[in-house]
PDB file of C-alpha atoms and ligand atoms in Angstrom:
ATOM      1  CA  ALA A   1      -9.968   0.298 -21.648  1.00  0.00           C
ATOM      2  CA  LYS A   2     -12.831  -1.938 -21.019  1.00  0.00           C
ATOM      3  CA  THR A   3     -13.335  -0.550 -17.599  1.00  0.00           C
ATOM      4  CA  HIS A   4     -12.927   3.016 -18.852  1.00  0.00           C
ATOM      5  CA  TYR A   5     -15.654   2.554 -21.413  1.00  0.00           C
ATOM      6  CA  GLY A   6     -17.696   0.242 -19.088  1.00  0.00           C
ATOM      7  CA  GLU A   7     -20.904   2.309 -19.511  1.00  0.00           C
ATOM      8  CA  HIS A   8     -20.914   1.253 -23.263  1.00  0.00           C
ATOM      9  CA  ALA A   9     -20.278  -2.456 -22.648  1.00  0.00           C
ATOM     10  CA  GLU A  10     -23.681  -3.378 -24.069  1.00  0.00           C
ATOM     11  CA  LYS A  11     -23.357  -1.176 -27.202  1.00  0.00           C
ATOM     12  CA  PRO A  12     -22.626  -2.701 -30.670  1.00  0.00           C
ATOM     13  CA  PHE A  13     -19.564  -0.434 -31.079  1.00  0.00           C
ATOM     14  CA  PHE A  14     -17.918  -1.502 -27.749  1.00  0.00           C
ATOM     15  CA  PRO A  15     -15.333  -4.039 -29.147  1.00  0.00           C
ATOM     16  CA  SER A  16     -14.267  -1.635 -31.870  1.00  0.00           C
ATOM     17  CA  LEU A  17     -14.145   1.298 -29.323  1.00  0.00           C
ATOM     18  CA  VAL A  18     -11.830  -0.674 -27.047  1.00  0.00           C
ATOM     19  CA  GLU A  19      -9.769  -1.892 -30.026  1.00  0.00           C
ATOM     20  CA  TYR A  20      -9.500   1.787 -31.161  1.00  0.00           C
ATOM     21  CA  ILE A  21      -8.220   3.256 -27.911  1.00  0.00           C
ATOM     22  CA  THR A  22      -5.871   0.450 -27.361  1.00  0.00           C
ATOM     23  CA  SER A  23      -4.428   0.667 -30.863  1.00  0.00           C
ATOM     24  CA  SER A  24      -1.795   3.360 -30.151  1.00  0.00           C
ATOM     25  CA  PRO A  25      -0.315   5.016 -27.082  1.00  0.00           C
ATOM     26  CA  SER A  26      -2.587   7.629 -25.551  1.00  0.00           C
ATOM     27  CA  LEU A  27      -2.065  10.618 -23.387  1.00  0.00           C
ATOM     28  CA  ALA A  28      -4.178  11.010 -20.237  1.00  0.00           C
ATOM     29  CA  MET A  29      -4.482  14.390 -18.365  1.00  0.00           C
ATOM     30  CA  VAL A  30      -6.213  15.673 -15.381  1.00  0.00           C
ATOM     31  CA  ILE A  31      -7.459  19.250 -15.849  1.00  0.00           C
ATOM     32  CA  GLU A  32      -8.784  21.341 -12.972  1.00  0.00           C
ATOM     33  CA  GLY A  33     -10.494  24.707 -13.462  1.00  0.00           C
ATOM     34  CA  GLU A  34     -13.680  26.793 -13.465  1.00  0.00           C
ATOM     35  CA  GLU A  35     -16.305  24.821 -15.194  1.00  0.00           C
ATOM     36  CA  ALA A  36     -13.530  22.376 -16.423  1.00  0.00           C
ATOM     37  CA  ILE A  37     -16.031  19.620 -17.715  1.00  0.00           C
ATOM     38  CA  THR A  38     -18.100  22.110 -19.791  1.00  0.00           C
ATOM     39  CA  THR A  39     -15.153  23.845 -21.123  1.00  0.00           C
ATOM     40  CA  ILE A  40     -13.061  20.926 -22.057  1.00  0.00           C
ATOM     41  CA  ARG A  41     -16.013  19.143 -23.678  1.00  0.00           C
ATOM     42  CA  LYS A  42     -16.609  22.278 -25.705  1.00  0.00           C
ATOM     43  CA  LEU A  43     -12.913  22.131 -26.837  1.00  0.00           C
ATOM     44  CA  VAL A  44     -13.170  18.369 -27.708  1.00  0.00           C
ATOM     45  CA  GLY A  45     -16.384  19.005 -29.809  1.00  0.00           C
ATOM     46  CA  ALA A  46     -19.366  16.832 -30.631  1.00  0.00           C
ATOM     47  CA  THR A  47     -19.234  12.988 -30.535  1.00  0.00           C
ATOM     48  CA  ASN A  48     -19.519  12.819 -34.316  1.00  0.00           C
ATOM     49  CA  PRO A  49     -16.545  14.701 -35.801  1.00  0.00           C
ATOM     50  CA  LEU A  50     -18.603  15.709 -38.850  1.00  0.00           C
ATOM     51  CA  GLU A  51     -21.002  17.557 -36.524  1.00  0.00           C
ATOM     52  CA  ALA A  52     -18.160  18.955 -34.367  1.00  0.00           C
ATOM     53  CA  ASP A  53     -17.374  22.722 -34.837  1.00  0.00           C
ATOM     54  CA  LEU A  54     -14.248  23.775 -36.633  1.00  0.00           C
ATOM     55  CA  GLY A  55     -11.678  24.659 -33.942  1.00  0.00           C
ATOM     56  CA  THR A  56     -12.583  21.796 -31.757  1.00  0.00           C
ATOM     57  CA  ILE A  57     -10.209  18.637 -31.609  1.00  0.00           C
ATOM     58  CA  ARG A  58     -12.797  16.394 -33.114  1.00  0.00           C
ATOM     59  CA  GLY A  59     -13.838  18.838 -35.775  1.00  0.00           C
ATOM     60  CA  ASP A  60     -10.327  19.461 -36.907  1.00  0.00           C
ATOM     61  CA  PHE A  61      -8.822  16.040 -36.524  1.00  0.00           C
ATOM     62  CA  GLY A  62     -11.496  13.569 -36.697  1.00  0.00           C
ATOM     63  CA  MET A  63     -13.732  12.113 -39.375  1.00  0.00           C
ATOM     64  CA  ASP A  64     -15.934   9.228 -37.975  1.00  0.00           C
ATOM     65  CA  THR A  65     -17.691   8.660 -34.576  1.00  0.00           C
ATOM     66  CA  GLY A  66     -15.886   5.567 -34.108  1.00  0.00           C
ATOM     67  CA  ARG A  67     -12.541   7.065 -34.544  1.00  0.00           C
ATOM     68  CA  ASN A  68     -13.123  10.483 -32.909  1.00  0.00           C
ATOM     69  CA  ILE A  69      -9.515  11.039 -31.500  1.00  0.00           C
ATOM     70  CA  ILE A  70     -10.342  12.078 -27.844  1.00  0.00           C
ATOM     71  CA  HIS A  71     -12.300  11.288 -24.829  1.00  0.00           C
ATOM     72  CA  ALA A  72     -13.316  13.786 -22.031  1.00  0.00           C
ATOM     73  CA  SER A  73     -15.197  13.107 -18.748  1.00  0.00           C
ATOM     74  CA  ASP A  74     -18.880  14.192 -18.695  1.00  0.00           C
ATOM     75  CA  ALA A  75     -19.307  14.857 -15.078  1.00  0.00           C
ATOM     76  CA  PRO A  76     -17.383  15.370 -11.944  1.00  0.00           C
ATOM     77  CA  GLU A  77     -18.206  11.811 -10.867  1.00  0.00           C
ATOM     78  CA  SER A  78     -17.246  10.179 -14.041  1.00  0.00           C
ATOM     79  CA  ALA A  79     -14.036  12.241 -13.931  1.00  0.00           C
ATOM     80  CA  GLU A  80     -13.227  11.053 -10.435  1.00  0.00           C
ATOM     81  CA  ARG A  81     -13.794   7.390 -11.577  1.00  0.00           C
ATOM     82  CA  GLU A  82     -11.696   7.768 -14.755  1.00  0.00           C
ATOM     83  CA  ILE A  83      -8.842   9.620 -13.043  1.00  0.00           C
ATOM     84  CA  ALA A  84      -8.490   6.792 -10.656  1.00  0.00           C
ATOM     85  CA  LEU A  85      -8.245   4.243 -13.421  1.00  0.00           C
ATOM     86  CA  PHE A  86      -5.182   6.139 -14.933  1.00  0.00           C
ATOM     87  CA  PHE A  87      -3.404   7.751 -11.998  1.00  0.00           C
ATOM     88  CA  ASN A  88      -2.341   7.140  -8.424  1.00  0.00           C
ATOM     89  CA  GLU A  89      -2.943  10.040  -5.994  1.00  0.00           C
ATOM     90  CA  ASP A  90       0.661  11.044  -5.766  1.00  0.00           C
ATOM     91  CA  GLU A  91       0.750  11.410  -9.626  1.00  0.00           C
ATOM     92  CA  ILE A  92      -1.620  14.316  -9.633  1.00  0.00           C
ATOM     93  CA  CYS A  93       0.120  17.608  -9.320  1.00  0.00           C
ATOM     94  CA  ASP A  94      -1.450  20.563  -7.822  1.00  0.00           C
ATOM     95  CA  TYR A  95       0.288  23.658  -8.806  1.00  0.00           C
ATOM     96  CA  LYS A  96      -0.229  27.419  -9.457  1.00  0.00           C
ATOM     97  CA  ILE A  97       0.127  28.479 -13.089  1.00  0.00           C
ATOM     98  CA  VAL A  98       1.958  31.886 -13.543  1.00  0.00           C
ATOM     99  CA  ASP A  99      -1.139  33.691 -15.074  1.00  0.00           C
ATOM    100  CA  ASN A 100      -3.526  32.451 -12.473  1.00  0.00           C
ATOM    101  CA  ASP A 101      -4.067  35.823 -10.985  1.00  0.00           C
ATOM    102  CA  LEU A 102      -4.702  37.382 -14.444  1.00  0.00           C
ATOM    103  CA  ILE A 103      -7.350  35.053 -15.615  1.00  0.00           C
ATOM    104  CA  TYR A 104      -9.161  34.105 -12.291  1.00  0.00           C
ATOM    105  CA  GLU A 105     -10.906  36.778 -10.308  1.00  0.00           C
TER     106      GLU A 105
HETATM  107  N1  ADP B   1     -22.864   5.254 -32.889  1.00  0.00           N
HETATM  108  C1  ADP B   1     -21.430   5.101 -32.592  1.00  0.00           C
HETATM  109  N2  ADP B   1     -20.764   4.382 -33.388  1.00  0.00           N
HETATM  110  C2  ADP B   1     -19.409   4.156 -33.098  1.00  0.00           C
HETATM  111  N3  ADP B   1     -18.823   4.620 -32.024  1.00  0.00           N
HETATM  112  C3  ADP B   1     -19.539   5.293 -31.084  1.00  0.00           C
HETATM  113  C4  ADP B   1     -20.878   5.585 -31.350  1.00  0.00           C
HETATM  114  N4  ADP B   1     -21.451   6.279 -30.426  1.00  0.00           N
HETATM  115  C5  ADP B   1     -20.438   6.538 -29.549  1.00  0.00           C
HETATM  116  N5  ADP B   1     -19.178   6.008 -30.065  1.00  0.00           N
HETATM  117  C6  ADP B   1     -17.962   6.017 -29.423  1.00  0.00           C
HETATM  118  O1  ADP B   1     -18.079   5.885 -28.051  1.00  0.00           O
HETATM  119  C7  ADP B   1     -17.501   7.038 -27.395  1.00  0.00           C
HETATM  120  C8  ADP B   1     -18.430   7.281 -26.041  1.00  0.00           C
HETATM  121  O2  ADP B   1     -19.606   7.688 -26.450  1.00  0.00           O
HETATM  122  P1  ADP B   1     -20.323   8.912 -25.793  1.00  0.00           P
HETATM  123  O3  ADP B   1     -20.007   8.847 -24.171  1.00  0.00           O
HETATM  124  O4  ADP B   1     -21.741   8.834 -26.177  1.00  0.00           O
HETATM  125  O5  ADP B   1     -19.656  10.250 -26.476  1.00  0.00           O
HETATM  126  P2  ADP B   1     -18.605  11.373 -25.903  1.00  0.00           P
HETATM  127  O6  ADP B   1     -17.171  10.596 -26.061  1.00  0.00           O
HETATM  128  O7  ADP B   1     -18.844  12.411 -26.670  1.00  0.00           O
HETATM  129  O8  ADP B   1     -18.877  11.526 -24.430  1.00  0.00           O
HETATM  130  C9  ADP B   1     -17.599   8.113 -28.412  1.00  0.00           C
HETATM  131  O9  ADP B   1     -16.726   9.072 -28.150  1.00  0.00           O
HETATM  132  C10 ADP B   1     -17.136   7.283 -29.767  1.00  0.00           C
HETATM  133  O10 ADP B   1     -15.903   7.082 -29.715  1.00  0.00           O
HETATM  134 MG1   MG B   2     -18.976   9.964 -22.944  1.00  0.00          MG
END
């Protein structure tokens, strides 16, 4: 958790953030797709749940910035770094979803 949030190590909320994300089991996922970072961050919502749109995960399920439910990588480089923290290469499955041809040109 400390490595994952390493970029925030100097921030005052860092200890509480690490305590929060290690306070219960979490679910890690690798998601690939067209504009995956932008799209997933849109789905996740603004950092402050009170400012996050309804229908986003933080907007629907969060209340405080320091308890905002979900993390999402903010760039391909950070995604690569974060994925390597949680997964071995052979744990990442590359597969074709059945509606692939219906939704991708
Ligand atoms: N001012 C703050 N007070 C408490 N926690 C914060 C604050 N700013 C950020 N955080 C926590 O640190 C996480 C990482 O911050 P940041 O990378 O800026 O946001 P995001 O998760 O939207 O990319 C946030 O999701 C939030 O959980
Ligand atoms: Mg971030």
